[in-house]
Short mmCIF file of C-alpha atoms in Angstrom, two decimals:
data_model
loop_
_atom_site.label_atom_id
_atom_site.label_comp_id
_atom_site.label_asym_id
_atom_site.label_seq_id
_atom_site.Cartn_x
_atom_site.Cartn_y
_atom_site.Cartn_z
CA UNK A 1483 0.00 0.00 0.00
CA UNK A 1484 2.91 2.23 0.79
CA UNK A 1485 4.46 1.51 -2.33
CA UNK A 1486 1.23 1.92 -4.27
CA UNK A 1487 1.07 5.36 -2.31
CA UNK A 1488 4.17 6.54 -3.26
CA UNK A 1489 4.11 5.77 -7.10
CA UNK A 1490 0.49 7.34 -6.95
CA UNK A 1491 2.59 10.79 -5.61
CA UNK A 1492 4.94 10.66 -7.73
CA UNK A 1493 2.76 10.54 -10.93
CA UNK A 1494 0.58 13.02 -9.94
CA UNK A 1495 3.89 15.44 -9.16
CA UNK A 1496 5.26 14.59 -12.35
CA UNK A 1497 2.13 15.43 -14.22
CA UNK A 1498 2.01 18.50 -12.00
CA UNK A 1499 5.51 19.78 -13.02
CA UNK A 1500 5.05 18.65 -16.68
CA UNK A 1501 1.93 21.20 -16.87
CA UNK A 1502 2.83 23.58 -14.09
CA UNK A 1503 6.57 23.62 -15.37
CA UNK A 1504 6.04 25.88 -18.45
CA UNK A 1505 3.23 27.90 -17.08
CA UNK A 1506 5.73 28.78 -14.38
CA UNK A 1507 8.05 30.13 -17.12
CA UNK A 1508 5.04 31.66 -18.87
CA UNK A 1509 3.96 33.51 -15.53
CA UNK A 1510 7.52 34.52 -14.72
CA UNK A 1511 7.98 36.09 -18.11
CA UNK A 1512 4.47 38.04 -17.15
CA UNK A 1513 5.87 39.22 -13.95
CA UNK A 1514 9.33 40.06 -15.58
CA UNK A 1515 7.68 43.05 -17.38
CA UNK A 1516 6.39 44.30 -14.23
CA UNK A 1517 10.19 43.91 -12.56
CA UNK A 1518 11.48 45.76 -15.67
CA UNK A 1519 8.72 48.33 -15.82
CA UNK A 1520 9.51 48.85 -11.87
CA UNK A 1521 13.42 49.17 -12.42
CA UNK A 1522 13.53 51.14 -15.23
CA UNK A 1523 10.77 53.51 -13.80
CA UNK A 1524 12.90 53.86 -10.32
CA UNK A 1525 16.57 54.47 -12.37
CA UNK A 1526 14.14 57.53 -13.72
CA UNK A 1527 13.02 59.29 -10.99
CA UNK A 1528 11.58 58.50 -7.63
CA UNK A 1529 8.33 60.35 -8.93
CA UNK A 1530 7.55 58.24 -11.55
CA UNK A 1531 8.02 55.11 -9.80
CA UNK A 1532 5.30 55.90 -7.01
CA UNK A 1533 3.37 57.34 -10.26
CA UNK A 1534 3.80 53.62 -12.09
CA UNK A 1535 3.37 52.02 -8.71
CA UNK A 1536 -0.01 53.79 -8.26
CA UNK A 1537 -0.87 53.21 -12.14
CA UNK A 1538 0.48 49.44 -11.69
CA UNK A 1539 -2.14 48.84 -8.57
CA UNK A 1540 -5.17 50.27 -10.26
CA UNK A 1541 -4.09 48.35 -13.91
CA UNK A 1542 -3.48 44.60 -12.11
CA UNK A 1543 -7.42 45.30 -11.01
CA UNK A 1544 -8.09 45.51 -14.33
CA UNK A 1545 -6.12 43.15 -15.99
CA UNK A 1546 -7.10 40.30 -13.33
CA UNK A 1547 -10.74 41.53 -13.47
CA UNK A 1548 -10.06 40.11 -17.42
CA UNK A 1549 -8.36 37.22 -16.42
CA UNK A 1550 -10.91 36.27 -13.77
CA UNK A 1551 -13.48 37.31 -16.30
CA UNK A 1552 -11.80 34.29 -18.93
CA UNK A 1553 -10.26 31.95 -16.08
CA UNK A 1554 -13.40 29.64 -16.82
CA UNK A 1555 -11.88 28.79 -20.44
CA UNK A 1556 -8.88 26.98 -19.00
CA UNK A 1557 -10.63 23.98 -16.66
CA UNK A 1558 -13.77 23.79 -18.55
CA UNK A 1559 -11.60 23.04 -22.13
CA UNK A 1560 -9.80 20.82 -20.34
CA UNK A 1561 -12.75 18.89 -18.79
CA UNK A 1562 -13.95 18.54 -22.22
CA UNK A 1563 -10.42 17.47 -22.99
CA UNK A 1564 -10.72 14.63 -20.66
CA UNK A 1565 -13.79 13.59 -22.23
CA UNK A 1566 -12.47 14.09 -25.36
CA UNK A 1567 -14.55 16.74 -26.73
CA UNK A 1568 -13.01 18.63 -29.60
CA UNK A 1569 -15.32 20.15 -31.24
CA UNK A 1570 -16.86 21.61 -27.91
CA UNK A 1571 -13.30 22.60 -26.67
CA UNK A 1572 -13.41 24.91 -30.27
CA UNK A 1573 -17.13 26.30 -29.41
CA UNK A 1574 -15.56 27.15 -25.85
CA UNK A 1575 -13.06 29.36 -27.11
CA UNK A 1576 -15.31 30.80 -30.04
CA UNK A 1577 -17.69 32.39 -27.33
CA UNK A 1578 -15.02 33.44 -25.01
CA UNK A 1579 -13.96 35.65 -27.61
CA UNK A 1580 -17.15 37.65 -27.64
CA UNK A 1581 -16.60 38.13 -23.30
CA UNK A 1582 -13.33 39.30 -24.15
CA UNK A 1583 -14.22 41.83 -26.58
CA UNK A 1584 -16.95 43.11 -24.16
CA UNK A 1585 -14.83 43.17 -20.91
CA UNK A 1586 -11.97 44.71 -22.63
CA UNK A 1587 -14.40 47.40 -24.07
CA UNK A 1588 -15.31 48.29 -20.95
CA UNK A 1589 -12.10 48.63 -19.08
CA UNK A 1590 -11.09 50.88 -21.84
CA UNK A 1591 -13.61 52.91 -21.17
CA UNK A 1592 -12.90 53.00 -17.26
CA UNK A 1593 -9.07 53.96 -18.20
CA UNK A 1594 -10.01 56.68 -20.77
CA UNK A 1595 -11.85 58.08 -17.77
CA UNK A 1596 -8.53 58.67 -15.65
CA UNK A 1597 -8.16 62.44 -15.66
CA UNK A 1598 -11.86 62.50 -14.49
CA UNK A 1599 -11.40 60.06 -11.57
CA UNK A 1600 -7.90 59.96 -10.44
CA UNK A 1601 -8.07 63.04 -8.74
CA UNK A 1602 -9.88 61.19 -5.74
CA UNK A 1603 -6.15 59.40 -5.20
CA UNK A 1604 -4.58 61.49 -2.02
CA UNK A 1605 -1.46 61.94 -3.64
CA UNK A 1606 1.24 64.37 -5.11
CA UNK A 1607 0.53 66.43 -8.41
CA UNK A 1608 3.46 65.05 -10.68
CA UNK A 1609 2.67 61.66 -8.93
CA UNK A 1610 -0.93 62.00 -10.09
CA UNK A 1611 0.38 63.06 -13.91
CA UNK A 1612 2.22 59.83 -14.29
CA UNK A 1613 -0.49 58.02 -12.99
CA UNK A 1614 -2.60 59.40 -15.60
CA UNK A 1615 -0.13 59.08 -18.28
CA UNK A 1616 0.63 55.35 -17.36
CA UNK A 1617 -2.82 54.45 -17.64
CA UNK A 1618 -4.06 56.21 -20.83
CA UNK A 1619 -1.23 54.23 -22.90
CA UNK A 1620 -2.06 50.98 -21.54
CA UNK A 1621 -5.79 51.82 -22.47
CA UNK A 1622 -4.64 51.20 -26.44
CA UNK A 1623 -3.30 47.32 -25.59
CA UNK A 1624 -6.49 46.59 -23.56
CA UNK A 1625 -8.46 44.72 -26.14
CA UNK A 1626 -5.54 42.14 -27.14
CA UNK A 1627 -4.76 42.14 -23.70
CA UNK A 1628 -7.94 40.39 -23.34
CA UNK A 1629 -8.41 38.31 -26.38
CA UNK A 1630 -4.71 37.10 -25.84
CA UNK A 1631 -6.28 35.60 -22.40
CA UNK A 1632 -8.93 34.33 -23.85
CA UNK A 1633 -6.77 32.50 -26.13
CA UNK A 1634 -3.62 31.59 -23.75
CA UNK A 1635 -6.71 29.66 -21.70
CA UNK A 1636 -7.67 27.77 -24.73
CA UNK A 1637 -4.19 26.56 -25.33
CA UNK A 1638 -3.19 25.78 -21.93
CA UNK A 1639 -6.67 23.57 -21.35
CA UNK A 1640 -5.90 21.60 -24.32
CA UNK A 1641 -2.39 20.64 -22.51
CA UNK A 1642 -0.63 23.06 -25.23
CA UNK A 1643 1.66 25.02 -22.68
CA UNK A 1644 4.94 24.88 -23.78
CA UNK A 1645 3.99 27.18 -27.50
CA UNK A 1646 2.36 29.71 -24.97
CA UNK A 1647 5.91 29.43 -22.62
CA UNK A 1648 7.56 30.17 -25.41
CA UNK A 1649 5.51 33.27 -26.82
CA UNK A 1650 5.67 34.65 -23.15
CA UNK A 1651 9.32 34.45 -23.21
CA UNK A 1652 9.69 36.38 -26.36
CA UNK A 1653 7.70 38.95 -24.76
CA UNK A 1654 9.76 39.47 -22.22
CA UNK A 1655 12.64 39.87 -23.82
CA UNK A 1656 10.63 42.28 -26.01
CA UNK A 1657 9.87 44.31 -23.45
CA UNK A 1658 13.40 45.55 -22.02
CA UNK A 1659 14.68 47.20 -24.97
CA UNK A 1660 11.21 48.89 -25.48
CA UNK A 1661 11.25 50.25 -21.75
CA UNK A 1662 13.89 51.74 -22.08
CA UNK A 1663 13.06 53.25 -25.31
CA UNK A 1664 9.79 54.65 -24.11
CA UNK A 1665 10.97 55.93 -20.38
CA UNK A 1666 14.26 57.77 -21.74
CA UNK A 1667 13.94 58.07 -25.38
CA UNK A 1668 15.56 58.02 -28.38
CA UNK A 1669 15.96 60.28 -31.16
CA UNK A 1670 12.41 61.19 -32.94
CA UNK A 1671 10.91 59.50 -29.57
CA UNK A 1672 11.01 61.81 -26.25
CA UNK A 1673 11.26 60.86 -22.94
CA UNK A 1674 8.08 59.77 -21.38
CA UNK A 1675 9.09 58.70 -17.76
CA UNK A 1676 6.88 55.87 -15.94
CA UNK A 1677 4.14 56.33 -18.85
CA UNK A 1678 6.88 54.86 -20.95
CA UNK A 1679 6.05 51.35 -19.33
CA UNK A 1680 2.48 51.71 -20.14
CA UNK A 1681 3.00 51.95 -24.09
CA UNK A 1682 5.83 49.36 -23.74
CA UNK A 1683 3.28 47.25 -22.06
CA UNK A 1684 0.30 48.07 -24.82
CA UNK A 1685 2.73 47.06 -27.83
CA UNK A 1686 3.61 44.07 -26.05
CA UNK A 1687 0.08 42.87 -25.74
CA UNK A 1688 -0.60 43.34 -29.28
CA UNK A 1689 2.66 41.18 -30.19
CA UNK A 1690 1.11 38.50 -27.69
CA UNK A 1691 -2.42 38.55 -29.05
CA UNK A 1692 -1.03 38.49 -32.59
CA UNK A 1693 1.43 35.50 -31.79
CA UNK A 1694 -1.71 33.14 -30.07
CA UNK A 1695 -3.88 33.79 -32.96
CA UNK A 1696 -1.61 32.52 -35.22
CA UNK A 1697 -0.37 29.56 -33.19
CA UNK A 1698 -3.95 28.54 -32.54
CA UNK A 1699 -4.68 29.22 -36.43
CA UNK A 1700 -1.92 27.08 -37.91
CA UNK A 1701 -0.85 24.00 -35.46
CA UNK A 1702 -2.24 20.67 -36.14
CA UNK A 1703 -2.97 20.33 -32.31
CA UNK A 1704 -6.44 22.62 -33.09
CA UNK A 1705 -8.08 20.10 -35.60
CA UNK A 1706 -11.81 21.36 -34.43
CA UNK A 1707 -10.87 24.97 -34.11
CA UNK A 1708 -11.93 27.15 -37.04
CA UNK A 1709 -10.31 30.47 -35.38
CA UNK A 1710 -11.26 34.01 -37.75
CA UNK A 1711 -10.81 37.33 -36.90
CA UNK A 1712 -14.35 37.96 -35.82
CA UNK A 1713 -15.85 34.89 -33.84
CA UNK A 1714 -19.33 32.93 -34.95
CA UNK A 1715 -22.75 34.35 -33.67
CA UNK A 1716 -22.97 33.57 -29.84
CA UNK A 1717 -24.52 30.90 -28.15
CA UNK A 1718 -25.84 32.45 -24.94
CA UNK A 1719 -26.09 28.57 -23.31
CA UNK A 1720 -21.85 28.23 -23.75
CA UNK A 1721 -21.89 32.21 -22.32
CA UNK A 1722 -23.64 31.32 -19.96
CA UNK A 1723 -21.66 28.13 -18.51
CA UNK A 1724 -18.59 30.28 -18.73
CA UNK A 1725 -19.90 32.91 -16.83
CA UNK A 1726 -21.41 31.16 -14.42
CA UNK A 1727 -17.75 29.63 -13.38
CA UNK A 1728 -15.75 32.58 -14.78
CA UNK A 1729 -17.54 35.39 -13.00
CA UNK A 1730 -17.30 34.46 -9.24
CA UNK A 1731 -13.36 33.63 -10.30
CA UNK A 1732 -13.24 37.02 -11.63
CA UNK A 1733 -15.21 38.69 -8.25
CA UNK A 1734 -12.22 36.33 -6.37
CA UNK A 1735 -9.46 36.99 -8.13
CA UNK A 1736 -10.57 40.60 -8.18
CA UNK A 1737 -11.52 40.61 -4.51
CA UNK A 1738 -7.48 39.92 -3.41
CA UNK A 1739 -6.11 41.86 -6.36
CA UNK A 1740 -8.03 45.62 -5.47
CA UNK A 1741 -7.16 44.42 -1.44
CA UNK A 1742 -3.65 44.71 -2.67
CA UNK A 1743 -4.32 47.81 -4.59
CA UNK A 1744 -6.62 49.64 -1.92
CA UNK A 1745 -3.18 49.31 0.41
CA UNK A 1746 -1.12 51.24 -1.92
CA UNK A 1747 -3.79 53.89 -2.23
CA UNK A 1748 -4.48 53.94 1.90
CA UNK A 1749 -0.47 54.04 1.64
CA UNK A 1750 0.07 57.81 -0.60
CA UNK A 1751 -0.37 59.87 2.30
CA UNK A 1752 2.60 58.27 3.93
CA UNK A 1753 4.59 59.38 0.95
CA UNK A 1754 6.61 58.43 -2.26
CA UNK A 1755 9.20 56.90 -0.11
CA UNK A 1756 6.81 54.51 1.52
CA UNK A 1757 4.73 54.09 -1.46
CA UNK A 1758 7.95 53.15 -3.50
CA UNK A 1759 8.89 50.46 -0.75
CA UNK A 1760 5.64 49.30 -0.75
CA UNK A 1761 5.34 48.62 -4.50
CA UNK A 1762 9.07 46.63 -4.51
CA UNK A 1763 7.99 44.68 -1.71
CA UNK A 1764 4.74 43.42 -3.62
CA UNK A 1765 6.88 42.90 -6.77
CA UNK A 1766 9.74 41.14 -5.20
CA UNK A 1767 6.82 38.72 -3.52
CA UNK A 1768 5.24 38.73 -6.90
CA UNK A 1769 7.92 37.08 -8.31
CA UNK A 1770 7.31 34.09 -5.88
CA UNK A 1771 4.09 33.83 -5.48
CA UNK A 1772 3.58 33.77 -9.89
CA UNK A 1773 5.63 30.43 -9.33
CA UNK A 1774 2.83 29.26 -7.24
CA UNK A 1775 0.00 30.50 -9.58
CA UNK A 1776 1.35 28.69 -11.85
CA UNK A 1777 1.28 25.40 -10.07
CA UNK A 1778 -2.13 26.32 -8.76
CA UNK A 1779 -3.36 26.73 -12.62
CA UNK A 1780 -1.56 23.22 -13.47
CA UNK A 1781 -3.83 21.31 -10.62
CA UNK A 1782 -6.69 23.07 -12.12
CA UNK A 1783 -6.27 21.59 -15.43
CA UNK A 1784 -5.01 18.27 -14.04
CA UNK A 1785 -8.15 18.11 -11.87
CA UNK A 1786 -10.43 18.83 -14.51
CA UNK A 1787 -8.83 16.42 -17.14
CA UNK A 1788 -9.11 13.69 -14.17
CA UNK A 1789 -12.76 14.92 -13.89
CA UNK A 1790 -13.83 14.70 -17.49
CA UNK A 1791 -12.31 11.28 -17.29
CA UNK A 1792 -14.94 10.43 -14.56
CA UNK A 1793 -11.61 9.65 -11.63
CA UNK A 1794 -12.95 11.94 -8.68
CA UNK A 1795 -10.91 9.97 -6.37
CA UNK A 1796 -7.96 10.33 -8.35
CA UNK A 1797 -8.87 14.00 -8.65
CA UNK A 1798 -9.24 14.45 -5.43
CA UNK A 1799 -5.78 12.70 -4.40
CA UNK A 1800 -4.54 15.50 -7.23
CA UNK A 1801 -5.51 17.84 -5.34
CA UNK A 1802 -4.05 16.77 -1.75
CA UNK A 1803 -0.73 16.32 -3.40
CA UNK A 1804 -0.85 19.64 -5.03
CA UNK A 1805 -1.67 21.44 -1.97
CA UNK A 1806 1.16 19.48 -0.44
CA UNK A 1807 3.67 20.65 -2.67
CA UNK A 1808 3.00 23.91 -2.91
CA UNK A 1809 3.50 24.19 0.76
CA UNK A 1810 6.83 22.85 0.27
CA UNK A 1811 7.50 25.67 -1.86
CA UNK A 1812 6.18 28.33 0.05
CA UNK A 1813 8.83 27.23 3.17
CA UNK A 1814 11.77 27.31 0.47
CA UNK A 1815 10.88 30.83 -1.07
CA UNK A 1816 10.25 32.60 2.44
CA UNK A 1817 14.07 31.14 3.32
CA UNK A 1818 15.28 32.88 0.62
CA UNK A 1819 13.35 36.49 1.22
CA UNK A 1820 14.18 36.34 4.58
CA UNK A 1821 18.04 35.52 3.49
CA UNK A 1822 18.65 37.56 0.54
CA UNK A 1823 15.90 40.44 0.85
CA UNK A 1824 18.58 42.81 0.51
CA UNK A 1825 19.94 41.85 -2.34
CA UNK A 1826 16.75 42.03 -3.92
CA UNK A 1827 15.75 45.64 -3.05
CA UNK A 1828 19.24 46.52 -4.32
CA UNK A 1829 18.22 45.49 -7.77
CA UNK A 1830 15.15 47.96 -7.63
CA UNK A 1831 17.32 51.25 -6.12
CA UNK A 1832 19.55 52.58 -4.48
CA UNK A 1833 18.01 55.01 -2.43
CA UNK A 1834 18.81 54.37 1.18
CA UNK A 1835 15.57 55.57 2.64
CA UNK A 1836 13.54 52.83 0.65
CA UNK A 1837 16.15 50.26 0.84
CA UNK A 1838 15.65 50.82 4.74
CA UNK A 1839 11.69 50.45 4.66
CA UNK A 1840 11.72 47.49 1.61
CA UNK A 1841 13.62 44.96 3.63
CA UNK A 1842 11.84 44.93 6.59
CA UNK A 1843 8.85 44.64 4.32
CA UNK A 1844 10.17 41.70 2.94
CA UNK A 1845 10.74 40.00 6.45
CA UNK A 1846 6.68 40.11 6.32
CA UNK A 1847 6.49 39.06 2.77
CA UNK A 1848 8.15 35.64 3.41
CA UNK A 1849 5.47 35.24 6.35
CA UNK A 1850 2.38 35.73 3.93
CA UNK A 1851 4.18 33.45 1.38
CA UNK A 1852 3.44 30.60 3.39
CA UNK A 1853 -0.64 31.68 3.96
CA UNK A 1854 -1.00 32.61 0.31
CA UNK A 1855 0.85 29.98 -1.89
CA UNK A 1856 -1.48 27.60 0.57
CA UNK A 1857 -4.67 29.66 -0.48
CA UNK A 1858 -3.78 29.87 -4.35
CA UNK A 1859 -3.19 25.83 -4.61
CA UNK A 1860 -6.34 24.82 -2.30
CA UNK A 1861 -8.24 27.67 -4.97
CA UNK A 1862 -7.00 26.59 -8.18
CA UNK A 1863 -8.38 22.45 -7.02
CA UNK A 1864 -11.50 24.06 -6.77
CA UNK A 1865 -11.51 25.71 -10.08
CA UNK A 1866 -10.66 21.90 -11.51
CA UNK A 1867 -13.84 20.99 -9.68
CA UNK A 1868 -15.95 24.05 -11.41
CA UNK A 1869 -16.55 25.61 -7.39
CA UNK A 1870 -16.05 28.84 -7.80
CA UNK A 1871 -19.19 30.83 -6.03
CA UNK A 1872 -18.40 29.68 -2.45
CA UNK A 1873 -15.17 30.37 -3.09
CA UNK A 1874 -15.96 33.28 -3.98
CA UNK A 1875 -17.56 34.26 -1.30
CA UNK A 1876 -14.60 33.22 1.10
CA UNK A 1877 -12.84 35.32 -0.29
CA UNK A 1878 -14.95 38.62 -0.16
CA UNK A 1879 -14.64 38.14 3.60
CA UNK A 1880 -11.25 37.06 4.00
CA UNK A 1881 -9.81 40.19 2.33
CA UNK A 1882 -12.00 42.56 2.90
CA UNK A 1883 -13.66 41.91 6.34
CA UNK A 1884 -10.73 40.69 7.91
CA UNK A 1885 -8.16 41.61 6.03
CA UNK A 1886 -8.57 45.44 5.01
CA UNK A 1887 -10.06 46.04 8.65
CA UNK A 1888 -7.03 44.60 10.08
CA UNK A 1889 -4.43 46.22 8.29
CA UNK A 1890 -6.28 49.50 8.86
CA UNK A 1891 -6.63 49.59 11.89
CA UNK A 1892 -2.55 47.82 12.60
CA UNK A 1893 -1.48 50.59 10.34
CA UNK A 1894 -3.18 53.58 11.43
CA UNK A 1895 -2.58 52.45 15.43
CA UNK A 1896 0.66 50.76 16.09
CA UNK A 1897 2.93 50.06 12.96
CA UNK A 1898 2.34 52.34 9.97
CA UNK A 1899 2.98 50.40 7.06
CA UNK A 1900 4.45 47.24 8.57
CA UNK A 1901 0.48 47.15 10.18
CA UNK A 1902 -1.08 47.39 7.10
CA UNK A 1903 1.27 44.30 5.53
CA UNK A 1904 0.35 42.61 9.02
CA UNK A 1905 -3.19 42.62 8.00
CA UNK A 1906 -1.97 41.52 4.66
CA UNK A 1907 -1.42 38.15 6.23
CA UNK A 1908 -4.25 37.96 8.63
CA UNK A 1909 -6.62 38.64 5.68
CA UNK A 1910 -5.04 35.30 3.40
CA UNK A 1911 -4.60 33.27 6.70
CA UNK A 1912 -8.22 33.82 6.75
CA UNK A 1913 -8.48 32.32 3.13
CA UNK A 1914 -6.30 29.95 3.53
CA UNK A 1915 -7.79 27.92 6.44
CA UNK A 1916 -11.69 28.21 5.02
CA UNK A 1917 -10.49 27.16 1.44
CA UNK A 1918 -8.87 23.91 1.82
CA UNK A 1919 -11.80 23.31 4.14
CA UNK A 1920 -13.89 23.88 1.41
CA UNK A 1921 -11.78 21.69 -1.28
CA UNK A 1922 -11.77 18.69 1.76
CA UNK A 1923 -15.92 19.26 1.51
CA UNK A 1924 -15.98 19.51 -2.46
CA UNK A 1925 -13.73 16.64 -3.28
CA UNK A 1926 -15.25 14.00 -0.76
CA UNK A 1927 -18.81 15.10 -2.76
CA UNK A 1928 -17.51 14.38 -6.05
CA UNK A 1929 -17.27 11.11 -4.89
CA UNK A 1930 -20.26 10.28 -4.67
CA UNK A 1931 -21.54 11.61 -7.75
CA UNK A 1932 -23.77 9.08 -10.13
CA UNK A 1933 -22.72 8.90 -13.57
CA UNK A 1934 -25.59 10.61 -15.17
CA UNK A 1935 -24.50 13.60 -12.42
CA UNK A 1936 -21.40 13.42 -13.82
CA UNK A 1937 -22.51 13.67 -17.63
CA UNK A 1938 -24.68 16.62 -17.05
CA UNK A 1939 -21.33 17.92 -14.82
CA UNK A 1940 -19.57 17.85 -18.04
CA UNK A 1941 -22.44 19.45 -19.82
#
């Protein structure tokens, strides 16, 4: 039995890394152009790195609103995957197009708005310009933004994830030479400062979008997908069953990304040094915890292919081991903050006043590692399992109950911005704990499911 265990482990961490192993590259790459954007905007000018910080907090709303909005496309294509659905993996990605095109519209829209609405931020004038600035370029890479996600889902359900590793990468690479083009110019092109990183960031969308399209056009992998520039007529029912599991991801996903984002905007009155620290910190943690995204995204697929193969107790053994290992991970990366969080801040300035604040910062980033690689694994089962509205909801009230209530009140008490990352942990604790409660609940259910329950669950 103990063999039998430990061969069972080993598959399912083999099939974990084999899946989770490029989408880790593919998610470092995404987080590389936010270290870049952050670097090159602090070798600038302390100014327009609290501006891109600001315009940063307020964009990754946005941009995981879209991904929340299209995280249905990845488990649900490879459900049908499992059950060896072709045609309806095609018709999955066909109508995701159509929520892509309407939730980019409307964040371009909210972004065009900025010079209306940004003067509610608490913050410095020339702060508030590059905020603006930052924002209005990235509105013009919005819509492939979106229809690239809709697209990198469809690829990475249908197991294809080492063609989207290997766009991402190109990205990245893209994306140094034309940061530092757009931030300090080059002859006809003038200096733009932190906007620079938004219209470095909108022409690298477009090269994404443009690069999925015609991978998912042209490899043999996509028999059943007839992919055009506009998509077929939609068929509310598929819209429907992609909203239903995409939207409460979306409210989620949204719920812990504007909890992040409402600190650095509680945080401006404290100042560009703070705010500054503040932003590094997140991004050095980023950095980490995209590893762990990554994995989580790789036991969503892997518990939705087991799924659509009607193995729930495989599945749900999946989904122990993945929780597991991710653990594991979280214990190794918050050795090496704690250990090397100098270094780290040293890559982002030189300013001793923020290198002072940013390490002890990081001290508390290795602590939340822990609670929110646990909360992201436990999460991304659950997606695998389509449970996403209870979720949901534990969520809502992790972050923003506890959470955002504690680190106000820490912060504006006892320990100014070390409170407010204090609450930071309390708040994914929080999520932590009631989530893998709720994947120990949802798993041992899926057990006893009939077979015409599970048909229709495929359905």
């Amino acid at each position: 039995m103990i063999k039998l265990y430990k061969r069972a482990t080993g598959t399912e961490l083999s099939h974990l890394a084999t899946l989770g192993g490029p989408l880790v590259v593919s998610n470092l790459a995404v987080v590389s152009m936010g270290v870049t954007d952050t670097i090159v905007a602090g070798r600038y000018g302390e100014v327009d790195l609290a501006g891109l910080a600001l315009g940063a907090s307020i964009w990754s709303v946005c941009a995981v609103a879209l991904m929340g909005l299209l995280a249905a496309v990845s488990p649900i294509v490879a459900h049908l995957r499992g059950a060896r659905d072709e045609a309806g993996c095609a018709q999955q990605l066909q109508q995701a197009v159509w929520i892509a095109l309407v939730g980019g519209l409307i964040v371009v829209a909210t972004l065009l708005a900025t010079p209306w609405w940004s003067h509610w931020i608490d913050t410095e004038e020339p702060v508030r310009r590059v905020l603006q600035q930052y924002l209005l370029a990235l509105a013009t890479g919005t819509l492939p933004f979106a229809l690239g996600t809709a697209l990198r889902g469809y690829c990475e359900g249908m197991g294809q994830v080492r063609p989207v590793m290997r766009i991402y990468l190109a990205a990245a690479v893209l994306n140094i030479p034309l940061d530092i083009l757009m931030v300090f110019g080059a002859g006809p092109i003038p200096a733009m400062g932190g906007a620079g990183c938004g219209w470095a960031t909108a022409l690298v969308s477009w090269a994404i979008a443009a690069a999925l399209f015609w991978h998912a056009g042209h490899d043999p992998a996509y028999r059943a997908l007839q992919l055009k520039l506009l998509p077929p007529r939609p068929h509310w029912a598929t819209q429907r069953h992609l909203l239903a599991v995409g939207l409460p991801i979306c409210i989620g996903a949204g719920s812990e990304v504007t909890f992040f984002a409402s600190l650095t905007i509680l945080l401006a009155p404290y100042g560009a040094t703070v705010v500054a620290a503040h932003q590094i910190g997140l991004n050095v943690g980023s950095i980490f915890y995209l590893v762990a995204l990554a994995l989580a995204q790789a036991l969503s697929i892997r518990v939705a292919q087991l799924l659509g193969q009607r193995r729930p107790r495989r599945a749900r053994f999946a989904s122990l081991v993945g929780v597991g290992s991710g653990l594991g991970y979280a214990a190794i990366t918050g050795i090496l903050l704690i250990t090397l969080r100098h270094l780290f801040v040293l890559a982002y300035t030189d300013n001793a006043d923020i290198i002072a604040v940013a390490t002890n910062l990081l001290l508390l980033c290795a602590a939340f590692q822990l609670v929110d690689v646990a909360q992201a694994m436990s999460w991304g089962a659950l997606r695998g399992y389509h449970d996403t509205r209870v979720p949901m909801t534990i969520q809502l009230f992790s972050y923003w109950l506890v959470g955002l209530t504690a680190a106000r009140w820490l912060g504006e008490h006892l320990w100014g911005v070390y409170g407010y990352w204090v609450g930071i942990c309390i708040g994914l604790g929080t999520a932590a704990i009631l989530l893998a409660l709720r994947l120990w609940r949802t798993s041992r259910r899926a057990l006893r499911i009939t077979p015409a329950q599970a048909r229709a669950f495929a359905d």
